[in-house]
Coordinates of C-alpha atoms in Angstrom, one line a residue:
V5 CA -1.5 45.3 -2.8
V6 CA -1.3 45.1 0.9
A7 CA 1.0 42.7 2.9
V8 CA -1.1 41.5 5.9
K9 CA 0.6 39.9 8.9
G10 CA -1.4 36.8 9.8
L11 CA -0.9 33.8 12.2
G12 CA 1.7 31.8 10.3
G13 CA 3.2 34.4 8.0
Y14 CA 2.4 37.3 5.8
H15 CA -0.2 37.3 3.1
L16 CA -0.7 39.6 0.1
A17 CA -4.2 41.0 -0.3
V18 CA -6.2 42.8 -3.0
C19 CA -9.9 43.3 -3.6
A20 CA -11.1 40.0 -5.2
A21 CA -13.4 41.7 -7.6
H22 CA -10.8 44.0 -9.0
D23 CA -9.3 42.5 -12.2
G24 CA -6.5 45.0 -12.5
A25 CA -5.3 44.6 -8.9
A26 CA -5.4 40.8 -9.2
A27 CA -3.5 40.8 -12.4
E28 CA -0.9 43.2 -11.0
L29 CA -0.5 41.0 -8.0
R30 CA 0.2 38.1 -10.3
R31 CA 2.8 40.1 -12.1
R32 CA 4.6 41.2 -9.0
K33 CA 4.5 37.8 -7.3
R34 CA 5.5 36.0 -10.5
R35 CA 2.7 33.6 -10.2
E36 CA 1.4 33.2 -13.7
E37 CA -1.8 31.1 -13.4
K38 CA -2.0 29.2 -10.1
P39 CA -5.3 30.2 -8.3
F40 CA -5.4 32.6 -5.4
A41 CA -7.4 32.0 -2.2
V42 CA -10.2 34.4 -1.4
M43 CA -11.2 35.4 2.1
V44 CA -14.9 36.1 2.8
A45 CA -16.4 37.6 5.9
D46 CA -18.9 34.8 6.6
L47 CA -20.9 32.0 5.1
A48 CA -23.4 34.4 3.6
Q49 CA -20.7 36.1 1.6
A50 CA -19.3 32.6 0.7
R51 CA -22.6 31.6 -0.8
E52 CA -22.6 34.7 -3.0
L53 CA -19.5 33.2 -4.8
C54 CA -19.8 29.4 -4.6
R55 CA -22.1 26.5 -4.0
V56 CA -21.8 25.8 -0.3
D57 CA -23.5 22.6 0.9
E58 CA -23.6 21.3 4.4
A59 CA -20.2 19.6 4.2
G60 CA -18.7 22.7 2.6
A61 CA -20.1 24.9 5.3
Q62 CA -18.7 22.6 8.0
C63 CA -15.2 22.8 6.4
L64 CA -15.3 26.6 6.2
S65 CA -16.5 27.0 9.7
S66 CA -14.3 24.4 11.4
R67 CA -11.8 25.6 14.0
Q68 CA -8.9 24.8 11.6
R69 CA -10.2 27.5 9.2
P70 CA -8.7 25.9 6.0
A71 CA -9.1 27.2 2.5
V72 CA -12.0 25.2 1.0
L73 CA -12.2 24.4 -2.7
L74 CA -15.8 24.9 -3.8
E75 CA -17.7 25.1 -7.1
R76 CA -17.8 28.7 -8.4
L77 CA -21.3 30.2 -9.1
P78 CA -21.9 31.6 -12.6
G79 CA -21.5 35.3 -12.5
A80 CA -19.7 35.3 -9.1
R81 CA -18.2 38.7 -8.6
V82 CA -14.6 37.6 -8.6
A83 CA -11.9 38.8 -11.1
E84 CA -10.9 36.3 -13.7
A85 CA -7.3 36.8 -12.7
V86 CA -8.0 35.3 -9.3
A87 CA -8.5 31.7 -10.6
P88 CA -8.2 31.8 -14.4
G89 CA -10.1 29.1 -16.2
N90 CA -11.0 27.4 -12.9
R91 CA -14.5 26.2 -12.1
E92 CA -13.7 26.3 -8.4
L93 CA -12.6 28.9 -5.8
A94 CA -10.6 28.4 -2.7
L95 CA -12.6 30.2 0.0
I96 CA -11.4 30.9 3.6
L97 CA -13.1 32.5 6.6
P98 CA -11.3 35.0 8.9
Y99 CA -9.2 33.2 11.6
T100 CA -7.5 36.1 13.4
A101 CA -9.0 39.3 15.0
L102 CA -7.1 41.4 12.4
H103 CA -8.8 39.5 9.5
H104 CA -12.3 40.1 11.0
L105 CA -11.5 43.8 11.4
L106 CA -10.1 44.0 7.8
L107 CA -13.0 42.2 6.2
R108 CA -15.5 44.4 8.1
A109 CA -13.7 47.5 7.0
V110 CA -13.3 46.5 3.3
G111 CA -16.8 45.2 3.0
E112 CA -16.1 42.7 0.3
P113 CA -14.1 39.5 -0.4
I114 CA -10.3 39.9 -0.7
V115 CA -7.6 37.8 -2.3
L116 CA -5.4 36.4 0.5
T117 CA -2.3 34.6 -0.9
S118 CA 1.0 33.7 0.6
G119 CA 3.5 36.5 1.1
N120 CA 6.4 35.4 -1.1
L121 CA 7.6 35.2 -4.6
S122 CA 6.5 31.9 -6.3
D123 CA 8.4 28.9 -5.0
E124 CA 9.9 30.7 -2.0
P125 CA 8.8 30.0 1.6
I126 CA 6.2 32.4 3.1
A127 CA 7.7 35.4 4.9
H128 CA 7.0 35.3 8.6
L129 CA 9.6 37.5 10.3
D130 CA 8.9 41.3 10.2
E131 CA 12.3 42.4 8.9
D132 CA 12.4 39.6 6.4
A133 CA 8.9 40.4 5.2
A134 CA 9.8 44.1 4.9
A135 CA 12.7 43.3 2.7
R136 CA 11.3 40.4 0.6
L137 CA 7.9 41.9 0.0
A138 CA 9.0 45.5 -0.6
G139 CA 8.8 45.1 -4.4
I140 CA 5.3 43.5 -4.2
A141 CA 3.3 45.3 -1.5
D142 CA 2.3 48.9 -1.6
A143 CA 1.5 48.9 2.2
F144 CA 1.9 46.7 5.2
L145 CA -0.7 45.9 7.8
V146 CA 1.1 44.5 10.9
H147 CA 0.8 43.8 14.6
D148 CA 3.3 43.3 17.4
R149 CA 2.8 39.6 18.0
P150 CA 5.9 37.7 16.8
I151 CA 5.4 34.6 14.6
E152 CA 7.5 31.7 15.9
T153 CA 7.0 29.3 12.9
R154 CA 6.0 30.0 9.4
T155 CA 2.9 28.0 8.5
D156 CA 0.9 28.1 5.2
D157 CA -2.9 27.9 5.1
S158 CA -4.3 24.4 4.9
V159 CA -6.4 23.5 1.8
V160 CA -9.3 21.0 1.8
R161 CA -12.3 20.0 -0.3
P162 CA -15.6 18.4 0.6
L163 CA -15.8 14.8 -0.6
F164 CA -18.2 11.9 0.3
G165 CA -19.7 14.3 2.9
R166 CA -16.4 14.8 4.8
T167 CA -13.1 16.6 4.4
M168 CA -10.5 15.6 1.8
M169 CA -7.1 17.0 2.7
V170 CA -5.2 18.8 -0.1
R171 CA -2.6 20.6 2.0
R172 CA -2.3 19.9 5.7
S173 CA -0.8 22.8 7.5
R174 CA -2.1 25.6 9.8
G175 CA -4.9 24.5 12.0
Y176 CA -4.2 20.8 11.7
V177 CA -0.5 20.8 12.9
P178 CA 0.7 19.6 15.3
D179 CA -2.4 17.4 15.8
A180 CA -1.2 13.8 15.9
V181 CA -2.2 10.8 13.8
T182 CA -2.4 7.4 15.5
L183 CA -0.1 4.8 14.0
P184 CA -1.6 1.3 13.6
V185 CA 1.7 -0.3 14.7
P186 CA 3.5 1.6 17.5
A187 CA 7.1 2.9 16.9
T188 CA 9.3 1.1 19.4
R189 CA 12.0 3.7 18.8
P190 CA 11.7 7.4 17.9
I191 CA 11.4 7.9 14.1
L192 CA 12.0 10.9 11.8
A193 CA 10.4 10.4 8.4
C194 CA 11.9 12.8 5.9
G195 CA 9.1 12.9 3.3
A196 CA 9.4 13.5 -0.4
E197 CA 10.8 16.2 -2.7
L198 CA 7.5 17.9 -3.7
K199 CA 4.8 19.2 -1.4
N200 CA 7.2 18.1 1.4
T201 CA 6.2 17.4 5.0
F202 CA 8.2 15.5 7.5
C203 CA 6.9 13.4 10.4
L204 CA 8.2 12.6 13.9
A205 CA 6.8 9.4 15.5
D206 CA 7.1 7.7 18.9
G207 CA 4.8 5.0 20.2
R208 CA 1.5 5.4 18.4
R209 CA 1.8 9.1 18.0
A210 CA 2.9 10.5 14.6
V211 CA 3.1 14.3 14.3
L212 CA 3.3 15.6 10.7
S213 CA 4.9 18.9 10.1
H214 CA 3.3 21.9 8.4
H215 CA 3.5 22.1 4.6
I216 CA 7.1 22.9 3.7
G217 CA 6.7 23.0 -0.1
D218 CA 9.0 21.8 -2.9
L219 CA 12.6 21.2 -1.9
E220 CA 14.0 22.7 -5.0
N221 CA 15.8 25.7 -3.7
H222 CA 18.1 26.7 -0.9
E223 CA 15.5 28.8 1.0
T224 CA 12.9 26.0 1.1
F225 CA 15.5 23.5 2.1
Q226 CA 16.7 25.7 5.0
S227 CA 13.1 26.1 6.1
Y228 CA 12.8 22.3 6.1
R229 CA 15.9 21.9 8.2
H230 CA 14.8 24.5 10.7
G231 CA 11.3 23.0 10.8
I232 CA 12.7 19.6 11.8
E233 CA 14.9 21.1 14.6
H234 CA 12.0 23.2 15.9
L235 CA 9.5 20.2 16.0
R236 CA 12.2 18.0 17.6
R237 CA 12.6 20.6 20.4
L238 CA 8.9 21.0 20.8
L239 CA 8.3 17.3 21.2
D240 CA 11.6 16.6 23.0
L241 CA 12.3 13.8 20.6
E242 CA 15.7 12.5 19.4
P243 CA 15.2 10.2 16.4
A244 CA 16.9 6.8 16.6
V245 CA 15.6 5.8 13.1
V246 CA 15.3 7.9 10.0
A247 CA 13.0 6.8 7.1
H248 CA 13.5 8.2 3.7
D249 CA 12.6 7.9 0.0
L250 CA 14.7 5.7 -2.2
H251 CA 15.4 8.5 -4.7
P252 CA 19.1 9.3 -4.2
E253 CA 18.8 12.9 -5.5
Y254 CA 16.0 14.1 -3.3
L255 CA 17.2 16.7 -0.8
S256 CA 15.2 14.9 1.8
T257 CA 17.1 11.7 1.1
K258 CA 20.4 13.5 1.2
Y259 CA 19.4 15.0 4.6
A260 CA 18.7 11.5 5.9
L261 CA 22.1 10.2 4.7
E262 CA 23.8 13.3 6.3
L263 CA 22.2 12.4 9.7
A264 CA 23.3 8.8 9.4
E265 CA 26.9 9.8 8.8
R266 CA 27.2 11.4 12.2
V267 CA 28.8 9.6 15.1
D268 CA 26.1 7.4 16.7
G269 CA 23.9 8.4 13.8
P270 CA 20.4 7.0 13.5
T271 CA 19.4 3.8 11.7
L272 CA 18.2 4.4 8.1
I273 CA 15.1 2.7 6.6
G274 CA 14.5 3.4 2.9
V275 CA 10.9 3.2 1.7
Q276 CA 9.8 3.0 -1.9
H277 CA 7.7 6.0 -2.9
H278 CA 4.5 4.3 -3.8
H279 CA 4.6 1.8 -0.9
A280 CA 4.8 5.0 1.2
H281 CA 1.7 6.3 -0.5
I282 CA -0.3 3.2 0.3
A283 CA 1.1 2.9 3.8
S284 CA 0.0 6.5 4.4
C285 CA -3.5 5.6 3.4
L286 CA -3.4 2.6 5.7
A287 CA -2.2 4.6 8.6
D288 CA -4.7 7.3 7.8
N289 CA -7.5 4.7 8.3
G290 CA -5.9 2.8 11.2
E291 CA -5.3 -0.3 9.1
C292 CA -2.4 -2.6 8.7
G293 CA -3.3 -4.4 5.4
P294 CA -3.0 -6.3 3.3
V295 CA -4.7 -4.3 0.6
I296 CA -4.7 -3.9 -3.1
G297 CA -3.0 -0.5 -3.2
V298 CA -3.6 1.8 -6.2
A299 CA -0.9 4.5 -6.2
F300 CA -1.4 6.9 -9.1
D301 CA 0.7 10.1 -9.0
G302 CA 3.1 12.2 -11.1
L303 CA 6.4 10.5 -10.6
G304 CA 8.2 8.4 -8.0
Y305 CA 11.4 6.5 -7.9
G306 CA 10.7 2.9 -8.9
G307 CA 13.3 0.4 -8.0
E308 CA 13.0 -3.2 -6.8
N309 CA 10.3 -4.4 -4.5
E310 CA 11.1 -3.8 -0.9
R311 CA 11.6 -7.3 0.6
E312 CA 15.1 -8.5 -0.2
G313 CA 15.1 -10.9 -3.2
E314 CA 11.6 -9.9 -4.4
G315 CA 12.1 -8.3 -7.8
D316 CA 9.3 -7.4 -10.1
G317 CA 10.5 -9.7 -12.9
E318 CA 10.5 -7.0 -15.5
G319 CA 14.0 -5.6 -15.1
E320 CA 12.6 -2.1 -15.2
G321 CA 13.8 -1.3 -11.7
A322 CA 15.1 2.1 -10.8
E323 CA 15.5 3.3 -14.4
T324 CA 11.7 3.4 -14.7
L325 CA 9.9 6.3 -13.0
W326 CA 6.7 4.8 -11.5
G327 CA 3.4 6.4 -11.0
G328 CA 0.5 4.1 -12.2
E329 CA 0.9 1.2 -9.7
F330 CA -1.2 -1.6 -8.3
L331 CA 0.5 -3.1 -5.2
L332 CA -0.2 -5.9 -2.9
A333 CA 0.8 -4.1 0.3
D334 CA 0.8 -4.0 4.0
L335 CA 2.7 -1.7 6.3
R336 CA 5.9 -3.8 6.1
S337 CA 6.2 -4.6 2.4
A338 CA 4.7 -4.2 -1.1
R339 CA 4.8 -6.2 -4.3
R340 CA 4.0 -4.8 -7.7
L341 CA 1.0 -6.7 -9.3
A342 CA 0.1 -4.4 -12.2
H343 CA 1.0 -1.0 -13.7
L344 CA 0.4 1.3 -16.6
E345 CA 2.6 0.4 -19.5
A346 CA 5.7 2.5 -19.5
V347 CA 6.3 5.1 -22.2
P348 CA 9.3 7.5 -22.7
M349 CA 9.4 11.0 -21.2
P350 CA 11.1 12.8 -24.1
G351 CA 13.4 15.5 -22.7
G352 CA 13.1 14.1 -19.1
T353 CA 11.8 16.9 -16.8
A354 CA 11.0 19.0 -19.8
A355 CA 8.1 16.6 -20.5
I356 CA 6.7 17.6 -17.1
R357 CA 6.8 21.3 -18.0
Q358 CA 5.6 20.7 -21.6
P359 CA 2.8 18.1 -21.6
W360 CA 2.7 18.1 -25.4
R361 CA 5.9 16.0 -25.2
M362 CA 3.9 13.3 -23.4
A363 CA 1.2 13.6 -26.0
A364 CA 3.8 12.9 -28.6
A365 CA 5.2 9.9 -26.8
Y366 CA 1.7 8.4 -26.2
L367 CA 0.5 9.1 -29.7
D368 CA 3.7 7.5 -31.1
A369 CA 2.9 4.4 -29.0
A370 CA -0.7 4.4 -30.3
F371 CA -0.2 5.3 -34.0
G372 CA 3.6 5.1 -34.6
D373 CA 5.6 2.5 -36.6
G374 CA 4.7 -1.0 -35.5
A375 CA 1.6 0.0 -33.6
G376 CA -0.5 -2.2 -35.8
N377 CA -3.2 0.3 -36.8
D378 CA -5.6 0.2 -39.7
R379 CA -4.7 2.2 -42.8
A380 CA -7.7 4.4 -42.2
D381 CA -5.9 5.8 -39.1
A382 CA -2.7 6.7 -40.9
D383 CA -3.4 10.4 -41.2
V384 CA -4.7 10.9 -37.6
L385 CA -1.4 12.6 -36.4
G386 CA -1.5 15.0 -39.3
R387 CA -5.0 16.1 -38.3
L388 CA -4.3 16.7 -34.6
E389 CA -3.8 20.3 -33.6
V390 CA -1.3 19.4 -30.8
A391 CA 1.0 18.0 -33.5
R392 CA 0.5 21.1 -35.7
R393 CA 1.1 23.5 -32.9
N394 CA 4.4 21.9 -32.1
R395 CA 5.4 20.8 -35.6
G396 CA 8.8 22.4 -35.3
Q397 CA 9.9 20.0 -32.6
W398 CA 7.5 17.1 -32.9
A399 CA 9.5 14.7 -35.1
Q400 CA 12.7 15.4 -33.0
V401 CA 10.8 14.7 -29.7
V402 CA 9.3 11.5 -31.1
E403 CA 12.8 10.3 -32.1
L404 CA 14.2 11.1 -28.7
G405 CA 11.5 8.8 -27.2
R406 CA 12.2 6.0 -29.7
R407 CA 15.9 6.1 -29.1
G408 CA 15.7 6.6 -25.4
V409 CA 18.0 9.6 -25.4
N410 CA 17.2 11.8 -22.4
A411 CA 13.8 10.0 -22.3
P412 CA 13.4 7.9 -19.2
L413 CA 10.6 5.4 -19.2
T414 CA 7.6 6.1 -16.9
S415 CA 4.4 4.4 -15.9
S416 CA 3.1 7.6 -14.4
A417 CA -0.7 8.2 -14.4
G418 CA 0.0 11.9 -14.0
R419 CA 1.9 12.0 -17.3
L420 CA -1.0 10.1 -19.0
F421 CA -3.4 12.8 -17.8
D422 CA -1.0 15.5 -19.1
A423 CA -0.9 13.9 -22.5
V424 CA -4.7 14.0 -22.9
G425 CA -4.8 17.5 -21.5
A426 CA -2.4 18.6 -24.4
L427 CA -4.3 16.4 -26.9
V428 CA -7.6 18.2 -26.3
G429 CA -5.9 21.6 -26.5
L430 CA -6.0 22.6 -22.9
R431 CA -2.3 23.0 -22.1
D432 CA 0.9 22.5 -24.1
V433 CA 3.0 24.2 -21.4
I434 CA 2.3 24.4 -17.7
S435 CA 3.1 27.1 -15.2
F436 CA 2.6 25.0 -12.0
E437 CA 2.8 21.3 -11.2
G438 CA -0.2 19.2 -12.3
Q439 CA -1.9 22.1 -14.2
A440 CA -2.8 20.2 -17.4
A441 CA -4.3 17.3 -15.4
I442 CA -6.2 19.7 -13.1
E443 CA -7.6 21.6 -16.1
L444 CA -8.6 18.2 -17.8
E445 CA -10.7 17.4 -14.7
Q446 CA -12.2 21.0 -14.6
N447 CA -13.1 20.8 -18.3
A448 CA -14.8 17.4 -18.2
D449 CA -18.5 17.2 -19.1
R450 CA -20.1 15.8 -16.0
A451 CA -23.2 14.6 -17.9
E452 CA -21.2 12.4 -20.4
Q453 CA -21.6 8.7 -19.7
G454 CA -19.3 7.3 -22.3
A455 CA -16.0 5.7 -21.5
Y456 CA -12.9 4.6 -23.4
A457 CA -11.8 1.0 -23.2
L458 CA -8.3 0.0 -22.0
S459 CA -6.9 -3.6 -22.3
V460 CA -4.8 -5.5 -19.8
V461 CA -1.7 -7.2 -21.2
E462 CA -1.0 -10.6 -19.8
P463 CA 2.5 -11.1 -18.4
A464 CA 5.0 -12.9 -20.6
R465 CA 6.3 -15.0 -17.6
P466 CA 4.6 -16.1 -14.4
G467 CA 5.1 -13.7 -11.6
E468 CA 5.4 -10.6 -13.8
P469 CA 3.0 -7.7 -13.3
L470 CA 0.0 -7.1 -15.5
R471 CA 0.3 -4.1 -17.8
L472 CA -2.4 -1.6 -18.7
R473 CA -2.1 0.0 -22.2
G474 CA -2.6 3.7 -21.5
A475 CA -1.9 4.3 -25.2
E476 CA -5.3 2.8 -26.0
L477 CA -7.0 5.6 -24.1
V478 CA -4.9 8.2 -25.9
R479 CA -5.7 6.5 -29.3
A480 CA -9.4 6.6 -28.5
A481 CA -9.3 10.2 -27.4
A482 CA -7.3 11.2 -30.6
L483 CA -9.8 9.5 -32.9
D484 CA -12.6 11.4 -31.1
V485 CA -10.7 14.7 -31.4
V486 CA -10.2 14.3 -35.2
A487 CA -13.9 13.3 -35.5
G488 CA -14.9 16.6 -34.0
V489 CA -15.9 15.4 -30.5
T490 CA -15.7 18.3 -28.1
G491 CA -12.9 18.5 -25.5
P492 CA -15.2 18.3 -22.5
V493 CA -16.7 15.0 -23.8
V494 CA -13.3 13.6 -24.6
A495 CA -12.1 14.5 -21.1
A496 CA -15.1 12.9 -19.5
R497 CA -14.8 9.7 -21.5
F498 CA -11.1 9.5 -20.6
H499 CA -11.8 9.9 -16.9
R500 CA -14.5 7.2 -17.0
G501 CA -12.1 5.0 -19.0
V502 CA -9.4 5.3 -16.4
A503 CA -11.8 4.7 -13.5
G504 CA -13.2 1.6 -15.3
A505 CA -9.7 0.2 -15.9
I506 CA -8.8 0.7 -12.2
A507 CA -11.9 -1.1 -11.1
Q508 CA -11.3 -3.9 -13.7
V509 CA -7.8 -4.6 -12.5
C510 CA -8.7 -4.4 -8.8
L511 CA -11.5 -7.0 -9.3
R512 CA -9.1 -9.3 -11.1
L513 CA -6.5 -8.9 -8.4
R514 CA -9.2 -9.7 -5.8
E515 CA -9.8 -13.0 -7.5
E516 CA -6.0 -13.8 -7.6
T517 CA -5.1 -12.7 -4.1
G518 CA -8.3 -13.0 -2.1
V519 CA -7.8 -9.4 -0.8
E520 CA -11.2 -7.6 -0.5
T521 CA -9.9 -4.1 0.4
V522 CA -8.5 -1.4 -1.9
A523 CA -6.5 1.6 -0.8
L524 CA -6.3 4.7 -3.1
S525 CA -3.4 7.1 -2.8
G526 CA -1.2 9.5 -4.8
G527 CA -1.9 13.0 -6.1
V528 CA -4.0 11.8 -9.1
F529 CA -6.6 10.7 -6.5
Q530 CA -7.2 14.3 -5.5
N531 CA -9.2 14.4 -8.8
V532 CA -12.7 14.3 -7.5
L533 CA -14.3 13.1 -10.7
L534 CA -11.9 10.2 -10.9
I535 CA -12.0 9.1 -7.3
G536 CA -15.7 9.4 -7.1
E537 CA -16.2 7.1 -10.1
V538 CA -13.6 4.6 -8.9
V539 CA -15.1 4.4 -5.4
R540 CA -18.6 3.9 -6.8
Q541 CA -17.6 1.1 -9.1
L542 CA -15.5 -0.8 -6.5
E543 CA -18.1 -0.5 -3.8
D544 CA -20.9 -1.6 -6.2
A545 CA -18.7 -4.7 -6.7
G546 CA -18.6 -5.3 -3.0
M547 CA -15.1 -4.2 -2.2
Q548 CA -14.1 -2.0 0.7
V549 CA -12.3 1.2 -0.3
L550 CA -9.9 3.2 1.8
T551 CA -9.3 6.8 0.9
H552 CA -7.4 9.6 2.7
R553 CA -9.0 11.5 5.6
Q554 CA -6.4 13.2 7.8
V555 CA -3.5 13.7 5.4
P556 CA -3.3 14.4 1.7
A557 CA -3.3 11.7 -0.9
N558 CA -0.4 13.6 -2.6
D559 CA 3.2 13.7 -1.6
G560 CA 2.2 15.8 1.5
G561 CA 1.2 12.4 3.1
I562 CA 4.3 10.5 2.1
S563 CA 6.1 11.2 5.5
L564 CA 3.3 9.5 7.4
G565 CA 3.6 6.4 5.2
Q566 CA 7.4 6.3 5.7
A567 CA 6.9 6.5 9.5
A568 CA 4.2 3.8 9.4
V569 CA 6.5 1.5 7.4
A570 CA 9.5 2.1 9.6
A571 CA 7.4 1.4 12.8
A572 CA 6.0 -1.8 11.3
R573 CA 9.5 -3.0 10.3
L574 CA 10.9 -2.2 13.7
S575 CA 8.2 -4.3 15.3
E576 CA 9.6 -7.3 13.4
G577 CA 12.8 -6.9 15.4

């Protein structure tokens, strides 16, 4: 294991074909299963490992030199420990002179992963790297050029013949994004908690930061604070307005509140999480709206709609964690028109780390007491392997959900994908965020054309949102599983069912609102199988579809959305 000094920090390298080395790197780095990136010398070497079409070749060869997610070839000479169970590899071409020399000398592809322990910022200062990586690296390959700012590699994937951003960092920062509505006062947008970026905006120019990471420990939060100060100096910009997420416990929100407490502190503008997602997609496409915004992600703070006095009529508010939302949105405001029906998250955050808990919650909604099922379905739960594997805690977890004890309600699409991932036996426990959902996409049979049906529940009172019964998808998947249908077929039918439901609701909302454009945002829409099917169905129905281009659909694009919303509200005076 060699620590290699790069452009934005240190990386850890081993020979990509060596299973023992890759496995040892995982052990030392404490990175259980999340895939490593692989650096190849040139496009010819890339084509020995992956399918590389014209769009993929352009992504790899671009001046930004991102890591590019590409379909792995059968029999590709890469150790299983590099990307366990993954049908894709993240390939990257050399982007410094040292990389070219190293690849030429080694003569074969190498793993090149960030120089850190899992969840820590990448090491970029020589003394810090020597101390932090001493227990991981056997040797150091260094140079005498100091690294001013730590910057992780960017990650993209080809989609629709162009680049879809997964992580926007080295190579793309500090390129500016043009705001549709100019900021009349300088803005700092603080971003989200996970996959954090921040954004500084003035006039039409919005500059997103490099990828900071998850603000869940002191080291990353310090990197966040230092990054803001550095970019402010670089742009010579003093924020007069600070935009932030509504979640009071996000460290990014607390940072915004801390700034506002200072003498002559900036004006605060809170932006609901999913409105920020849709605003990010609008700004990414140079649009102002209105659009039917579909925001599907893991979790986001719900709360009331953003214009004062506009509630959603359900009383769910902040106690419900949103994540499967249909909004009528422009840059200034958003109104909730439809959403996935909320289910409990038994154990709270434990349900994120243990997707089988979400399977239990959804299966209880589909087959539990009062679900109104046929007698023939009564023994379904007893025949499901996910229930058998977790029989020691199953009944207790179901009861937690029913009683609402440490079980917040959520409309999250990400948690629905997690539930089905556990149901088909892919993942009861995850080692990195979104793993069960990612593996569900990876496992889906691309040739399967079947789709599960999902009904839309009419609102009890005028003005309330429509509700989509995600439990029906889980019910259909469970019946297929006990009937012996294979996991890949179930995964494909589930994906097509979700896509069909999204299209169905968008078409209905077009009739009700007259809005012809749909904006897709949130981390769930980095699922290529899902977004491809949704775009196809909506465009076949004559709707315009906006997807992300310059910034990620996941929380890495939230700060741009916050800045765009703040700029639009400032323009109102």
